[in-house]
CSV table of C-alpha atoms in Angstrom, one decimal:
chain,number,residue,atom,x,y,z
X,1,MET,CA,-44.6,-9.3,-70.9
X,2,LYS,CA,-43.3,-7.7,-67.7
X,3,SER,CA,-43.7,-9.6,-64.4
X,4,GLU,CA,-46.2,-7.1,-63.0
X,5,GLN,CA,-48.4,-7.4,-66.1
X,6,LEU,CA,-48.0,-11.2,-66.0
X,7,PHE,CA,-49.1,-11.4,-62.4
X,8,GLN,CA,-52.0,-9.0,-63.0
X,9,LEU,CA,-53.2,-11.2,-65.9
X,10,LEU,CA,-52.8,-14.3,-63.7
X,11,ILE,CA,-54.7,-12.7,-60.8
X,12,SER,CA,-57.5,-11.6,-63.2
X,13,TYR,CA,-58.5,-15.3,-63.3
X,14,ASN,CA,-59.2,-15.1,-59.5
X,15,LYS,CA,-62.4,-17.2,-59.9
X,16,CYS,CA,-60.2,-20.1,-61.1
X,17,HIS,CA,-57.6,-19.9,-58.2
X,18,ASP,CA,-57.4,-20.8,-54.6
X,19,ILE,CA,-54.2,-18.9,-53.6
X,20,CYS,CA,-52.6,-17.7,-50.4
X,21,GLU,CA,-51.9,-14.1,-49.6
X,22,GLY,CA,-48.5,-12.7,-50.7
X,23,LEU,CA,-45.5,-12.4,-48.5
X,24,SER,CA,-43.5,-9.4,-47.4
X,25,GLU,CA,-39.9,-9.0,-48.6
X,26,GLU,CA,-38.9,-9.5,-44.9
X,27,ALA,CA,-40.7,-12.8,-44.7
X,28,ILE,CA,-39.0,-14.1,-47.8
X,29,CYS,CA,-35.6,-13.0,-46.6
X,30,CYS,CA,-36.2,-14.6,-43.2
X,31,PHE,CA,-37.1,-17.9,-45.0
X,32,GLU,CA,-33.9,-17.7,-47.1
X,33,LYS,CA,-31.7,-17.0,-44.1
X,34,SER,CA,-33.2,-19.7,-41.9
X,35,ASN,CA,-33.0,-22.3,-44.6
X,36,SER,CA,-29.6,-21.2,-46.1
X,37,ILE,CA,-31.1,-20.9,-49.6
X,38,THR,CA,-31.2,-18.1,-52.1
X,39,LEU,CA,-34.4,-18.2,-54.1
X,40,PRO,CA,-34.4,-16.9,-57.7
X,41,SER,CA,-35.7,-13.4,-58.1
X,42,GLU,CA,-38.6,-14.5,-60.2
X,43,LEU,CA,-39.8,-16.9,-57.5
X,44,LYS,CA,-39.5,-14.2,-54.9
X,45,SER,CA,-41.6,-11.9,-57.1
X,46,LEU,CA,-44.3,-14.5,-57.3
X,47,TYR,CA,-44.3,-15.0,-53.5
X,48,ARG,CA,-44.7,-11.3,-53.0
X,49,VAL,CA,-48.0,-11.6,-55.1
X,50,PHE,CA,-49.2,-14.9,-53.6
X,51,ASP,CA,-47.6,-17.5,-51.4
X,52,GLY,CA,-48.7,-20.6,-53.4
X,53,GLY,CA,-52.0,-22.3,-53.8
X,54,GLU,CA,-53.8,-23.8,-56.7
X,55,ILE,CA,-54.1,-22.0,-60.0
X,56,PHE,CA,-56.6,-22.8,-62.8
X,57,ILE,CA,-58.5,-25.3,-60.6
X,58,PRO,CA,-58.2,-28.2,-61.0
X,59,GLY,CA,-54.7,-27.3,-62.0
X,60,THR,CA,-51.3,-26.6,-60.8
X,61,LEU,CA,-50.5,-26.5,-57.1
X,62,ILE,CA,-47.8,-24.0,-56.4
X,63,TYR,CA,-45.9,-24.6,-53.1
X,64,GLY,CA,-45.4,-21.6,-50.8
X,65,ILE,CA,-43.3,-20.7,-47.9
X,66,LYS,CA,-45.7,-20.4,-45.0
X,67,GLN,CA,-47.8,-23.3,-43.6
X,68,SER,CA,-51.2,-23.5,-45.2
X,69,SER,CA,-54.1,-25.9,-45.3
X,70,LYS,CA,-54.3,-25.3,-49.0
X,71,ARG,CA,-51.0,-27.0,-49.9
X,72,LYS,CA,-47.7,-28.4,-48.7
X,73,THR,CA,-44.8,-26.0,-48.2
X,74,LEU,CA,-41.7,-25.6,-50.3
X,75,LEU,CA,-39.7,-27.2,-47.5
X,76,GLU,CA,-42.0,-30.2,-47.2
X,77,VAL,CA,-42.0,-31.1,-50.9
X,78,ASN,CA,-38.2,-30.6,-51.1
X,79,SER,CA,-37.5,-32.8,-48.1
X,80,LYS,CA,-35.5,-36.0,-48.6
X,81,VAL,CA,-38.6,-38.0,-47.8
X,82,SER,CA,-40.7,-36.3,-50.5
X,83,ARG,CA,-37.9,-36.3,-53.1
X,84,GLY,CA,-36.9,-39.9,-52.3
X,85,ASN,CA,-38.9,-41.4,-55.1
X,86,TYR,CA,-37.2,-39.3,-57.7
X,87,THR,CA,-33.7,-38.7,-59.0
X,88,ILE,CA,-34.3,-34.9,-59.4
X,89,PRO,CA,-30.9,-33.1,-59.2
X,90,SER,CA,-30.2,-31.4,-55.9
X,91,ASN,CA,-29.9,-28.0,-57.6
X,92,TYR,CA,-33.6,-28.3,-58.8
X,93,LEU,CA,-36.1,-26.9,-56.3
X,94,VAL,CA,-39.6,-28.4,-56.6
X,95,VAL,CA,-42.0,-25.4,-56.7
X,96,ALA,CA,-45.2,-26.9,-58.1
X,97,LYS,CA,-47.2,-30.0,-59.0
X,98,LEU,CA,-49.4,-30.3,-62.1
X,99,ASN,CA,-52.8,-31.8,-61.7
X,100,PHE,CA,-51.7,-35.1,-63.4
X,101,GLY,CA,-48.7,-35.5,-61.1
X,102,ASP,CA,-45.6,-34.1,-62.9
X,103,LEU,CA,-43.5,-31.7,-60.9
X,104,ILE,CA,-42.3,-28.3,-61.8
X,105,CYS,CA,-38.8,-27.4,-60.6
X,106,ILE,CA,-36.7,-24.3,-60.9
X,107,ASN,CA,-33.0,-24.6,-61.3
X,108,LEU,CA,-31.2,-22.8,-58.4
X,109,ASN,CA,-28.2,-22.2,-60.6
X,110,ASN,CA,-28.1,-19.5,-63.3
X,111,PRO,CA,-30.0,-19.3,-65.7
X,112,TYR,CA,-32.8,-20.4,-63.3
X,113,ASN,CA,-34.7,-22.3,-65.9
X,114,VAL,CA,-37.9,-24.2,-65.1
X,115,ILE,CA,-38.1,-27.9,-65.6
X,116,GLN,CA,-41.1,-30.3,-65.8
X,117,TRP,CA,-40.1,-33.5,-64.2
X,118,ASP,CA,-42.1,-36.5,-65.4
X,119,HIS,CA,-43.4,-38.4,-62.3
X,120,GLU,CA,-43.8,-41.7,-64.2
X,121,THR,CA,-40.4,-41.9,-66.0
X,122,ASP,CA,-38.4,-39.9,-63.4
X,123,LYS,CA,-36.8,-37.8,-66.1
X,124,GLN,CA,-36.9,-34.3,-67.3
X,125,TYR,CA,-39.8,-33.9,-69.7
X,126,CYS,CA,-39.4,-30.3,-70.9
X,127,PHE,CA,-38.2,-26.9,-69.8
X,128,TRP,CA,-38.8,-23.2,-70.1
X,129,ALA,CA,-36.2,-20.4,-70.0
X,130,SER,CA,-37.8,-18.8,-66.9
X,131,LEU,CA,-40.6,-19.0,-64.4
X,132,PHE,CA,-42.3,-16.2,-66.2
X,133,GLU,CA,-42.2,-18.1,-69.5
X,134,TRP,CA,-43.8,-21.1,-67.8
X,135,LEU,CA,-46.5,-19.0,-66.2
X,136,GLU,CA,-47.2,-17.2,-69.6
X,137,GLU,CA,-47.6,-20.6,-71.2
X,138,SER,CA,-49.9,-21.8,-68.4
X,139,ILE,CA,-52.1,-18.8,-68.8
X,140,LYS,CA,-52.2,-19.2,-72.6
X,141,GLU,CA,-53.2,-22.9,-72.2
X,142,TYR,CA,-56.0,-22.0,-69.9
X,143,LYS,CA,-57.2,-19.2,-72.2
X,144,ASP,CA,-57.2,-21.6,-75.1
X,145,TYR,CA,-59.1,-24.2,-73.1
X,146,GLU,CA,-61.6,-21.6,-71.9
X,147,GLU,CA,-62.2,-20.4,-75.5
X,148,GLY,CA,-62.6,-24.0,-76.7
X,149,ALA,CA,-65.2,-24.7,-74.1
X,150,ASN,CA,-67.4,-21.8,-75.2
């Protein structure tokens, strides 16, 4: 599934989300420059569609770039204070938190895979090849849940 189709499908569940407005390419570039970081292209694509928020309420909280009352920022959750309780490798960027506490990280080194970090054992629990693969699975799990509830 192409990224545009994936985001369209995700957004089609808008009644189940509380998300922030997407960012311009300029705002994303400004964030990268001012924080000396290069975000993976998939994450930048996501931020152009929406700048974090909660998907599939009560569900996953995706951290965004700009300040918001809806969630912490990417900088806040990746500060030494926030990461101090975990041994998450420095090349992993925390991008989301699951409703039961595990963290979702993206590897800042190629191949930019996505890692679920178990908050209780402080270890990698599982991983996906890409941010898009993780989002596809999240959508599928929600669809399966929704069908089972009916």
